[in-house]
mmCIF file of C-alpha atoms and ligand atoms in Angstrom:
data_model
loop_
_atom_site.group_PDB
_atom_site.id
_atom_site.type_symbol
_atom_site.label_atom_id
_atom_site.label_comp_id
_atom_site.label_asym_id
_atom_site.label_seq_id
_atom_site.Cartn_x
_atom_site.Cartn_y
_atom_site.Cartn_z
ATOM 1 C CA MET A 1068 45.800 -62.843 -138.328
ATOM 2 C CA SER A 1069 45.842 -66.625 -138.378
ATOM 3 C CA ILE A 1070 45.038 -68.750 -135.363
ATOM 4 C CA GLU A 1071 48.725 -69.743 -135.276
ATOM 5 C CA GLN A 1072 49.723 -66.092 -134.930
ATOM 6 C CA LEU A 1073 47.159 -65.493 -132.175
ATOM 7 C CA GLU A 1074 48.362 -68.616 -130.428
ATOM 8 C CA SER A 1075 51.981 -67.523 -130.593
ATOM 9 C CA VAL A 1076 51.131 -64.150 -128.993
ATOM 10 C CA ALA A 1077 49.094 -65.934 -126.299
ATOM 11 C CA LEU A 1078 51.965 -68.322 -125.569
ATOM 12 C CA ALA A 1079 54.440 -65.428 -125.409
ATOM 13 C CA MET A 1080 52.219 -63.781 -122.771
ATOM 14 C CA VAL A 1081 52.633 -66.818 -120.514
ATOM 15 C CA ALA A 1082 56.231 -67.688 -121.451
ATOM 16 C CA PRO A 1083 58.034 -69.550 -118.634
ATOM 17 C CA GLY A 1084 58.840 -67.230 -115.735
ATOM 18 C CA LYS A 1085 56.934 -64.292 -117.209
ATOM 19 C CA GLY A 1086 53.588 -62.634 -116.604
ATOM 20 C CA VAL A 1087 51.552 -59.573 -117.472
ATOM 21 C CA LEU A 1088 51.671 -56.191 -115.755
ATOM 22 C CA ALA A 1089 48.203 -54.636 -115.386
ATOM 23 C CA ILE A 1090 48.444 -50.829 -115.436
ATOM 24 C CA ASP A 1091 45.116 -50.239 -117.138
ATOM 25 C CA GLU A 1092 43.377 -48.400 -114.328
ATOM 26 C CA SER A 1093 40.699 -46.104 -115.684
ATOM 27 C CA SER A 1094 41.121 -42.393 -114.913
ATOM 28 C CA LYS A 1095 38.595 -42.832 -112.105
ATOM 29 C CA THR A 1096 40.464 -45.744 -110.519
ATOM 30 C CA ILE A 1097 43.929 -44.183 -110.827
ATOM 31 C CA THR A 1098 42.534 -40.995 -109.254
ATOM 32 C CA LYS A 1099 41.513 -43.098 -106.258
ATOM 33 C CA ARG A 1100 44.949 -44.777 -106.069
ATOM 34 C CA PHE A 1101 46.796 -41.449 -106.385
ATOM 35 C CA LYS A 1102 44.608 -39.870 -103.733
ATOM 36 C CA ALA A 1103 45.645 -42.610 -101.305
ATOM 37 C CA VAL A 1104 49.324 -41.685 -101.834
ATOM 38 C CA LYS A 1105 48.636 -37.939 -101.968
ATOM 39 C CA ILE A 1106 49.445 -37.354 -105.627
ATOM 40 C CA GLU A 1107 47.366 -35.007 -107.719
ATOM 41 C CA CYS A 1108 45.878 -36.925 -110.646
ATOM 42 C CA THR A 1109 46.495 -35.090 -113.922
ATOM 43 C CA GLU A 1110 47.234 -36.319 -117.409
ATOM 44 C CA ASP A 1111 50.898 -35.559 -116.827
ATOM 45 C CA SER A 1112 51.166 -37.159 -113.374
ATOM 46 C CA ARG A 1113 49.579 -40.290 -114.825
ATOM 47 C CA ARG A 1114 52.071 -40.166 -117.695
ATOM 48 C CA ALA A 1115 55.033 -39.669 -115.341
ATOM 49 C CA TYR A 1116 53.930 -42.550 -113.140
ATOM 50 C CA ARG A 1117 53.403 -44.944 -116.009
ATOM 51 C CA GLN A 1118 56.679 -43.853 -117.572
ATOM 52 C CA MET A 1119 58.392 -44.845 -114.316
ATOM 53 C CA LEU A 1120 56.799 -48.297 -114.579
ATOM 54 C CA LEU A 1121 57.386 -48.850 -118.301
ATOM 55 C CA THR A 1122 61.022 -47.705 -118.285
ATOM 56 C CA THR A 1123 61.997 -50.009 -115.408
ATOM 57 C CA PRO A 1124 65.392 -51.459 -116.359
ATOM 58 C CA GLY A 1125 65.060 -55.147 -117.277
ATOM 59 C CA LEU A 1126 61.228 -54.979 -117.236
ATOM 60 C CA GLY A 1127 61.028 -57.551 -120.033
ATOM 61 C CA ASP A 1128 62.977 -60.146 -118.018
ATOM 62 C CA HIS A 1129 59.835 -61.159 -116.119
ATOM 63 C CA ILE A 1130 57.064 -59.126 -117.759
ATOM 64 C CA SER A 1131 55.794 -60.425 -121.094
ATOM 65 C CA GLY A 1132 53.224 -57.705 -121.691
ATOM 66 C CA ALA A 1133 51.521 -54.749 -120.063
ATOM 67 C CA ILE A 1134 47.851 -53.830 -120.227
ATOM 68 C CA LEU A 1135 47.395 -50.103 -120.807
ATOM 69 C CA TYR A 1136 44.463 -47.731 -120.582
ATOM 70 C CA ASP A 1137 43.403 -45.847 -123.740
ATOM 71 C CA GLU A 1138 45.135 -42.643 -122.636
ATOM 72 C CA THR A 1139 48.445 -44.425 -121.915
ATOM 73 C CA LEU A 1140 48.534 -46.172 -125.293
ATOM 74 C CA ARG A 1141 48.627 -42.691 -126.856
ATOM 75 C CA GLN A 1142 51.262 -41.194 -124.538
ATOM 76 C CA SER A 1143 55.031 -40.859 -124.918
ATOM 77 C CA ALA A 1144 58.096 -40.917 -122.698
ATOM 78 C CA ASP A 1145 60.233 -37.853 -121.975
ATOM 79 C CA ASP A 1146 62.681 -38.932 -124.708
ATOM 80 C CA GLY A 1147 59.957 -38.618 -127.341
ATOM 81 C CA ARG A 1148 59.416 -42.336 -127.933
ATOM 82 C CA SER A 1149 55.826 -43.494 -127.645
ATOM 83 C CA PHE A 1150 55.154 -45.853 -124.750
ATOM 84 C CA VAL A 1151 54.473 -48.530 -127.360
ATOM 85 C CA GLU A 1152 58.014 -48.057 -128.730
ATOM 86 C CA VAL A 1153 59.452 -48.106 -125.206
ATOM 87 C CA MET A 1154 57.669 -51.392 -124.546
ATOM 88 C CA ARG A 1155 58.699 -52.986 -127.812
ATOM 89 C CA ALA A 1156 62.344 -52.073 -127.128
ATOM 90 C CA ALA A 1157 62.031 -53.754 -123.718
ATOM 91 C CA GLY A 1158 60.448 -56.908 -125.178
ATOM 92 C CA VAL A 1159 57.094 -56.150 -123.532
ATOM 93 C CA LEU A 1160 53.934 -56.689 -125.605
ATOM 94 C CA PRO A 1161 51.487 -53.759 -125.599
ATOM 95 C CA GLY A 1162 47.955 -54.624 -124.490
ATOM 96 C CA ILE A 1163 44.851 -52.481 -124.055
ATOM 97 C CA LYS A 1164 41.800 -52.556 -121.796
ATOM 98 C CA VAL A 1165 38.783 -52.185 -124.064
ATOM 99 C CA ASP A 1166 35.789 -52.545 -121.772
ATOM 100 C CA MET A 1167 34.028 -49.372 -120.675
ATOM 101 C CA GLY A 1168 33.563 -50.362 -117.058
ATOM 102 C CA THR A 1169 30.574 -51.722 -115.199
ATOM 103 C CA THR A 1170 27.019 -50.512 -114.850
ATOM 104 C CA ALA A 1171 24.100 -51.706 -112.721
ATOM 105 C CA LEU A 1172 22.372 -54.776 -114.160
ATOM 106 C CA ALA A 1173 18.742 -53.740 -114.574
ATOM 107 C CA GLY A 1174 16.369 -55.896 -112.561
ATOM 108 C CA PHE A 1175 19.115 -57.241 -110.284
ATOM 109 C CA PRO A 1176 19.919 -54.735 -107.542
ATOM 110 C CA GLY A 1177 23.549 -54.814 -106.471
ATOM 111 C CA GLU A 1178 24.748 -56.744 -109.527
ATOM 112 C CA LEU A 1179 26.922 -55.392 -112.331
ATOM 113 C CA VAL A 1180 27.355 -55.938 -116.032
ATOM 114 C CA THR A 1181 30.322 -54.737 -118.071
ATOM 115 C CA GLN A 1182 29.661 -52.494 -121.054
ATOM 116 C CA GLY A 1183 31.613 -51.577 -124.179
ATOM 117 C CA LEU A 1184 30.507 -53.816 -127.067
ATOM 118 C CA ASP A 1185 28.904 -51.001 -129.094
ATOM 119 C CA GLY A 1186 31.457 -49.657 -131.562
ATOM 120 C CA LEU A 1187 34.089 -52.110 -130.325
ATOM 121 C CA ARG A 1188 34.967 -53.388 -133.818
ATOM 122 C CA ASP A 1189 36.073 -49.898 -134.888
ATOM 123 C CA ARG A 1190 37.920 -49.202 -131.652
ATOM 124 C CA LEU A 1191 39.842 -52.470 -132.044
ATOM 125 C CA LYS A 1192 40.939 -51.461 -135.557
ATOM 126 C CA GLU A 1193 42.396 -48.273 -134.136
ATOM 127 C CA TYR A 1194 44.129 -50.120 -131.310
ATOM 128 C CA VAL A 1195 45.780 -52.423 -133.854
ATOM 129 C CA SER A 1196 47.033 -49.368 -135.745
ATOM 130 C CA LEU A 1197 48.424 -47.967 -132.473
ATOM 131 C CA GLY A 1198 50.402 -51.186 -131.888
ATOM 132 C CA ALA A 1199 48.291 -53.244 -129.470
ATOM 133 C CA THR A 1200 48.664 -57.023 -129.663
ATOM 134 C CA PHE A 1201 46.220 -58.120 -126.987
ATOM 135 C CA CYS A 1202 43.180 -56.812 -125.103
ATOM 136 C CA LYS A 1203 41.455 -57.122 -121.761
ATOM 137 C CA TRP A 1204 37.803 -57.077 -120.706
ATOM 138 C CA ARG A 1205 36.846 -57.422 -117.037
ATOM 139 C CA ALA A 1206 33.528 -58.704 -115.775
ATOM 140 C CA VAL A 1207 32.667 -58.374 -112.098
ATOM 141 C CA ILE A 1208 30.792 -61.024 -110.152
ATOM 142 C CA THR A 1209 29.677 -60.053 -106.653
ATOM 143 C CA ILE A 1210 28.943 -62.615 -103.960
ATOM 144 C CA ASN A 1211 26.105 -61.763 -101.584
ATOM 145 C CA GLU A 1212 23.181 -63.409 -99.792
ATOM 146 C CA ASP A 1213 21.292 -63.961 -103.062
ATOM 147 C CA SER A 1214 23.874 -63.238 -105.680
ATOM 148 C CA PRO A 1215 25.284 -63.799 -108.157
ATOM 149 C CA SER A 1216 22.146 -64.532 -110.125
ATOM 150 C CA SER A 1217 22.449 -66.726 -113.181
ATOM 151 C CA ALA A 1218 21.263 -63.672 -115.169
ATOM 152 C CA CYS A 1219 24.308 -61.755 -113.968
ATOM 153 C CA ILE A 1220 26.733 -64.574 -114.739
ATOM 154 C CA GLU A 1221 25.235 -65.176 -118.173
ATOM 155 C CA SER A 1222 25.010 -61.505 -119.166
ATOM 156 C CA ASN A 1223 28.659 -61.067 -118.301
ATOM 157 C CA THR A 1224 29.988 -64.229 -119.898
ATOM 158 C CA HIS A 1225 27.968 -63.532 -123.066
ATOM 159 C CA ALA A 1226 29.594 -60.092 -123.309
ATOM 160 C CA LEU A 1227 33.041 -61.570 -122.631
ATOM 161 C CA ALA A 1228 32.554 -64.085 -125.441
ATOM 162 C CA ARG A 1229 31.303 -61.433 -127.892
ATOM 163 C CA TYR A 1230 34.290 -59.263 -127.029
ATOM 164 C CA ALA A 1231 36.699 -62.195 -127.461
ATOM 165 C CA ALA A 1232 35.299 -63.031 -130.912
ATOM 166 C CA LEU A 1233 35.665 -59.395 -132.021
ATOM 167 C CA CYS A 1234 39.268 -59.290 -130.758
ATOM 168 C CA GLN A 1235 40.214 -62.396 -132.689
ATOM 169 C CA GLU A 1236 38.545 -61.060 -135.829
ATOM 170 C CA ALA A 1237 40.775 -57.968 -135.455
ATOM 171 C CA GLY A 1238 43.917 -60.062 -134.860
ATOM 172 C CA LEU A 1239 44.141 -59.358 -131.138
ATOM 173 C CA VAL A 1240 44.445 -61.913 -128.338
ATOM 174 C CA PRO A 1241 41.610 -61.463 -125.831
ATOM 175 C CA ILE A 1242 42.256 -61.713 -122.106
ATOM 176 C CA VAL A 1243 38.876 -62.711 -120.709
ATOM 177 C CA GLU A 1244 38.583 -61.730 -117.064
ATOM 178 C CA PRO A 1245 35.611 -62.830 -114.996
ATOM 179 C CA GLU A 1246 36.555 -61.478 -111.562
ATOM 180 C CA VAL A 1247 34.745 -62.961 -108.594
ATOM 181 C CA LEU A 1248 35.203 -60.260 -105.950
ATOM 182 C CA MET A 1249 36.785 -60.945 -102.549
ATOM 183 C CA ASP A 1250 34.314 -58.569 -100.861
ATOM 184 C CA GLY A 1251 31.988 -60.208 -98.355
ATOM 185 C CA ASP A 1252 31.945 -62.729 -95.537
ATOM 186 C CA HIS A 1253 31.334 -65.851 -97.636
ATOM 187 C CA ASP A 1254 33.581 -68.857 -97.098
ATOM 188 C CA ILE A 1255 35.990 -70.439 -99.557
ATOM 189 C CA ASP A 1256 33.460 -73.107 -100.644
ATOM 190 C CA VAL A 1257 30.993 -70.442 -101.778
ATOM 191 C CA CYS A 1258 33.765 -68.751 -103.761
ATOM 192 C CA TYR A 1259 34.624 -72.120 -105.302
ATOM 193 C CA ASP A 1260 31.020 -72.738 -106.425
ATOM 194 C CA VAL A 1261 30.588 -69.236 -107.869
ATOM 195 C CA THR A 1262 33.948 -69.325 -109.658
ATOM 196 C CA GLU A 1263 33.264 -72.754 -111.122
ATOM 197 C CA ALA A 1264 29.779 -71.758 -112.320
ATOM 198 C CA THR A 1265 31.177 -68.559 -113.853
ATOM 199 C CA LEU A 1266 34.014 -70.312 -115.687
ATOM 200 C CA ARG A 1267 31.708 -73.042 -116.997
ATOM 201 C CA SER A 1268 29.316 -70.396 -118.270
ATOM 202 C CA LEU A 1269 32.221 -68.485 -119.823
ATOM 203 C CA PHE A 1270 33.489 -71.487 -121.789
ATOM 204 C CA GLY A 1271 29.944 -72.332 -122.889
ATOM 205 C CA ALA A 1272 29.504 -68.784 -124.166
ATOM 206 C CA MET A 1273 32.886 -68.773 -125.931
ATOM 207 C CA TYR A 1274 32.016 -72.073 -127.601
ATOM 208 C CA GLU A 1275 28.692 -70.587 -128.804
ATOM 209 C CA GLN A 1276 30.433 -67.500 -130.195
ATOM 210 C CA ASN A 1277 33.124 -69.461 -132.098
ATOM 211 C CA VAL A 1278 35.961 -68.101 -129.981
ATOM 212 C CA MET A 1279 39.214 -69.956 -130.650
ATOM 213 C CA LEU A 1280 40.437 -71.068 -127.244
ATOM 214 C CA GLU A 1281 43.964 -71.536 -128.607
ATOM 215 C CA GLY A 1282 44.169 -67.763 -129.076
ATOM 216 C CA THR A 1283 42.624 -66.731 -125.743
ATOM 217 C CA ILE A 1284 44.025 -66.101 -122.244
ATOM 218 C CA VAL A 1285 41.844 -66.371 -119.151
ATOM 219 C CA LYS A 1286 42.470 -63.952 -116.304
ATOM 220 C CA ALA A 1287 41.026 -65.653 -113.263
ATOM 221 C CA SER A 1288 40.430 -64.727 -109.667
ATOM 222 C CA MET A 1289 41.755 -67.167 -107.089
ATOM 223 C CA VAL A 1290 39.391 -69.212 -104.946
ATOM 224 C CA LEU A 1291 39.509 -67.413 -101.598
ATOM 225 C CA PRO A 1292 37.281 -66.836 -98.593
ATOM 226 C CA GLY A 1293 35.649 -63.385 -98.550
ATOM 227 C CA LYS A 1294 37.718 -60.605 -96.980
ATOM 228 C CA ASN A 1295 35.367 -60.509 -93.970
ATOM 229 C CA CYS A 1296 35.011 -64.256 -93.522
ATOM 230 C CA ALA A 1297 35.961 -65.300 -89.994
ATOM 231 C CA GLU A 1298 37.722 -68.376 -91.323
ATOM 232 C CA GLN A 1299 40.606 -67.452 -93.608
ATOM 233 C CA ALA A 1300 42.452 -70.094 -95.635
ATOM 234 C CA SER A 1301 46.088 -71.180 -95.746
ATOM 235 C CA VAL A 1302 48.242 -70.707 -98.835
ATOM 236 C CA GLU A 1303 47.940 -74.439 -99.570
ATOM 237 C CA GLU A 1304 44.141 -74.408 -99.188
ATOM 238 C CA VAL A 1305 43.779 -71.502 -101.614
ATOM 239 C CA ALA A 1306 46.127 -73.107 -104.127
ATOM 240 C CA GLU A 1307 44.406 -76.472 -103.873
ATOM 241 C CA ALA A 1308 40.873 -75.051 -104.211
ATOM 242 C CA THR A 1309 41.836 -72.793 -107.118
ATOM 243 C CA LEU A 1310 43.529 -75.629 -109.013
ATOM 244 C CA ARG A 1311 40.613 -77.994 -108.422
ATOM 245 C CA CYS A 1312 38.200 -75.338 -109.691
ATOM 246 C CA LEU A 1313 40.229 -74.586 -112.814
ATOM 247 C CA ARG A 1314 40.615 -78.283 -113.620
ATOM 248 C CA SER A 1315 36.886 -78.779 -113.415
ATOM 249 C CA ALA A 1316 36.008 -75.838 -115.669
ATOM 250 C CA VAL A 1317 38.843 -74.860 -118.025
ATOM 251 C CA PRO A 1318 39.588 -76.854 -121.204
ATOM 252 C CA ALA A 1319 43.182 -77.962 -121.748
ATOM 253 C CA ALA A 1320 43.220 -76.242 -125.170
ATOM 254 C CA LEU A 1321 43.627 -72.868 -123.475
ATOM 255 C CA PRO A 1322 47.251 -71.618 -123.832
ATOM 256 C CA GLY A 1323 47.408 -70.088 -120.371
ATOM 257 C CA ILE A 1324 45.781 -68.708 -117.256
ATOM 258 C CA VAL A 1325 46.926 -65.554 -115.486
ATOM 259 C CA PHE A 1326 45.617 -64.386 -112.134
ATOM 260 C CA LEU A 1327 44.504 -60.998 -110.886
ATOM 261 C CA SER A 1328 45.503 -60.025 -107.354
ATOM 262 C CA GLY A 1329 42.131 -58.563 -106.374
ATOM 263 C CA GLY A 1330 43.166 -56.957 -103.087
ATOM 264 C CA GLN A 1331 45.497 -59.687 -101.776
ATOM 265 C CA SER A 1332 48.750 -58.552 -100.198
ATOM 266 C CA ASP A 1333 51.778 -58.575 -102.494
ATOM 267 C CA GLU A 1334 53.274 -61.526 -100.628
ATOM 268 C CA ASN A 1335 50.065 -63.578 -100.621
ATOM 269 C CA ALA A 1336 49.481 -63.080 -104.338
ATOM 270 C CA THR A 1337 53.000 -64.352 -105.004
ATOM 271 C CA ALA A 1338 52.815 -67.223 -102.508
ATOM 272 C CA HIS A 1339 49.472 -68.474 -103.868
ATOM 273 C CA LEU A 1340 50.746 -68.540 -107.445
ATOM 274 C CA ASN A 1341 53.904 -70.297 -106.340
ATOM 275 C CA ALA A 1342 51.989 -72.961 -104.403
ATOM 276 C CA MET A 1343 49.805 -73.731 -107.422
ATOM 277 C CA ASN A 1344 52.843 -74.182 -109.612
ATOM 278 C CA GLN A 1345 54.489 -76.401 -107.009
ATOM 279 C CA MET A 1346 51.365 -78.586 -106.943
ATOM 280 C CA GLY A 1347 51.500 -78.991 -110.730
ATOM 281 C CA PRO A 1348 51.861 -80.112 -113.391
ATOM 282 C CA SER A 1349 48.795 -78.325 -114.767
ATOM 283 C CA ALA A 1350 47.270 -78.414 -118.223
ATOM 284 C CA TRP A 1351 48.157 -74.721 -118.742
ATOM 285 C CA PRO A 1352 50.938 -72.363 -117.697
ATOM 286 C CA LEU A 1353 49.733 -70.519 -114.581
ATOM 287 C CA SER A 1354 51.090 -67.013 -114.273
ATOM 288 C CA PHE A 1355 50.194 -63.528 -113.075
ATOM 289 C CA SER A 1356 48.562 -60.398 -114.400
ATOM 290 C CA TYR A 1357 48.646 -58.344 -111.240
ATOM 291 C CA GLY A 1358 47.771 -54.692 -110.923
ATOM 292 C CA ARG A 1359 47.953 -53.759 -107.260
ATOM 293 C CA ALA A 1360 50.236 -56.635 -106.209
ATOM 294 C CA LEU A 1361 52.874 -55.475 -108.700
ATOM 295 C CA GLN A 1362 52.441 -51.749 -108.199
ATOM 296 C CA GLN A 1363 51.449 -50.792 -104.689
ATOM 297 C CA ALA A 1364 54.879 -50.838 -102.999
ATOM 298 C CA ALA A 1365 56.534 -49.038 -105.915
ATOM 299 C CA GLN A 1366 53.685 -46.538 -106.130
ATOM 300 C CA LYS A 1367 54.182 -45.569 -102.506
ATOM 301 C CA LYS A 1368 57.910 -45.065 -103.011
ATOM 302 C CA TRP A 1369 57.413 -43.023 -106.203
ATOM 303 C CA ALA A 1370 54.669 -40.870 -104.665
ATOM 304 C CA ALA A 1371 56.854 -39.907 -101.714
ATOM 305 C CA ASN A 1372 59.018 -37.933 -104.163
ATOM 306 C CA PRO A 1373 58.228 -38.380 -107.866
ATOM 307 C CA ALA A 1374 61.230 -36.327 -108.968
ATOM 308 C CA ALA A 1375 63.826 -38.167 -106.893
ATOM 309 C CA ASN A 1376 62.508 -41.695 -106.302
ATOM 310 C CA VAL A 1377 62.148 -43.061 -109.834
ATOM 311 C CA ALA A 1378 65.131 -45.422 -109.673
ATOM 312 C CA GLU A 1379 64.199 -46.758 -106.244
ATOM 313 C CA ALA A 1380 60.581 -47.277 -107.265
ATOM 314 C CA GLN A 1381 61.758 -49.105 -110.385
ATOM 315 C CA GLN A 1382 63.899 -51.428 -108.271
ATOM 316 C CA ILE A 1383 60.770 -52.364 -106.333
ATOM 317 C CA VAL A 1384 58.843 -53.020 -109.569
ATOM 318 C CA ALA A 1385 61.679 -55.176 -110.889
ATOM 319 C CA MET A 1386 61.886 -57.103 -107.616
ATOM 320 C CA ARG A 1387 58.136 -57.888 -107.514
ATOM 321 C CA ALA A 1388 58.169 -58.866 -111.173
ATOM 322 C CA LYS A 1389 61.097 -61.187 -110.511
ATOM 323 C CA LEU A 1390 59.483 -62.813 -107.453
ATOM 324 C CA ASN A 1391 56.242 -63.363 -109.361
ATOM 325 C CA GLY A 1392 58.255 -64.725 -112.290
ATOM 326 C CA MET A 1393 59.799 -67.239 -109.893
ATOM 327 C CA ALA A 1394 56.318 -68.062 -108.537
ATOM 328 C CA ALA A 1395 55.180 -68.758 -112.097
ATOM 329 C CA LEU A 1396 57.891 -71.445 -112.123
ATOM 330 C CA GLY A 1397 57.128 -72.670 -108.586
ATOM 331 C CA GLU A 1398 60.585 -71.509 -107.485
ATOM 332 C CA TYR A 1399 59.665 -68.700 -105.072
ATOM 333 C CA GLU A 1400 60.448 -68.829 -101.362
ATOM 334 C CA PRO A 1401 59.144 -66.280 -98.822
ATOM 335 C CA GLY A 1402 62.744 -65.735 -97.653
ATOM 336 C CA MET A 1403 63.431 -64.053 -101.009
ATOM 337 C CA GLU A 1404 61.252 -61.103 -99.928
ATOM 338 C CA ALA A 1405 64.029 -59.791 -97.733
ATOM 339 C CA GLY A 1406 66.444 -59.421 -100.653
HETATM 340 P P1 13P B 2231 44.483 -56.329 -109.455
HETATM 341 O O1 13P B 2231 45.638 -57.310 -109.573
HETATM 342 O O2 13P B 2231 44.844 -55.102 -108.702
HETATM 343 O O3 13P B 2231 43.237 -57.000 -109.002
HETATM 344 O O4 13P B 2231 44.200 -55.794 -110.912
HETATM 345 C C1 13P B 2231 44.186 -56.670 -111.950
HETATM 346 C C2 13P B 2231 43.269 -56.206 -112.989
HETATM 347 O O5 13P B 2231 43.659 -55.976 -114.092
HETATM 348 C C3 13P B 2231 41.856 -56.070 -112.650
HETATM 349 O O6 13P B 2231 41.130 -55.906 -113.821
#
């Protein structure tokens, strides 16, 4: 695939008023989420749940693409169409999470490195044949007394860059996701410094590995105080700090930035994105690639009665997608939540 083709997929992912739905929870993570809403986690309950999400009427109005887990990319809807066909019919690009999760970084207690590069070239070929157009790889950066170490940042950004180069070789747009976790009692300035250092390292590594920025999407965490920090920040403070950080570290050649929600409430994730877009203009479209902030309300509704609540759960999905689509344009208002 040419760079122009990669770029056009990347631009479609951040088309005005649209963002990406992240439903790529590993079997371990979805088991945890289902347990919280008292649903038994089986291959078929996972399929039924993701079918509810992917068959939401009008999904493609505000969702440009959805990131799937390996199992989901191979599953089908009740009507016999593969999920990939369902998505294509809805105008939603199929994406796939290709990392194999995190493992302890040897020599650095408490720090993580993401694995999955071995054999990735062959796995990507198969994903192309199954209909994927873009990929995701998530690195996790933990803030603590003496972390992150530069070894942790560099190991993770090196892997992200290697992954991105392999994706582009295979004709897939890489979403590169260096997530700085919200866990901890650090303040917003510490999060700013760690996020900036991580993004600078990431772009250095991508430059080294000949990654074409024009065919890459960054999935960033917002600059926030730690969950347990006594001093929380206003919507404007978060938006201002996140924008300042991105401007200092992200080249303008990048076609777009999408955010993860990372444990923020649904309303906060939407309000923060909206505030950033109201403070614009920015060098890149700023949109969303939320997992929990797009799913949690609908998941609760569905889980209360999976046989009967599909339509109601889908209305909730469509509503959150719409509100986040408005936030991607800077046109959201908290009053819209009521509707
Ligand atoms: P959250 O929005 O729930 O953080 O998930 C996004 C994601 O894809 C994390 O990798």
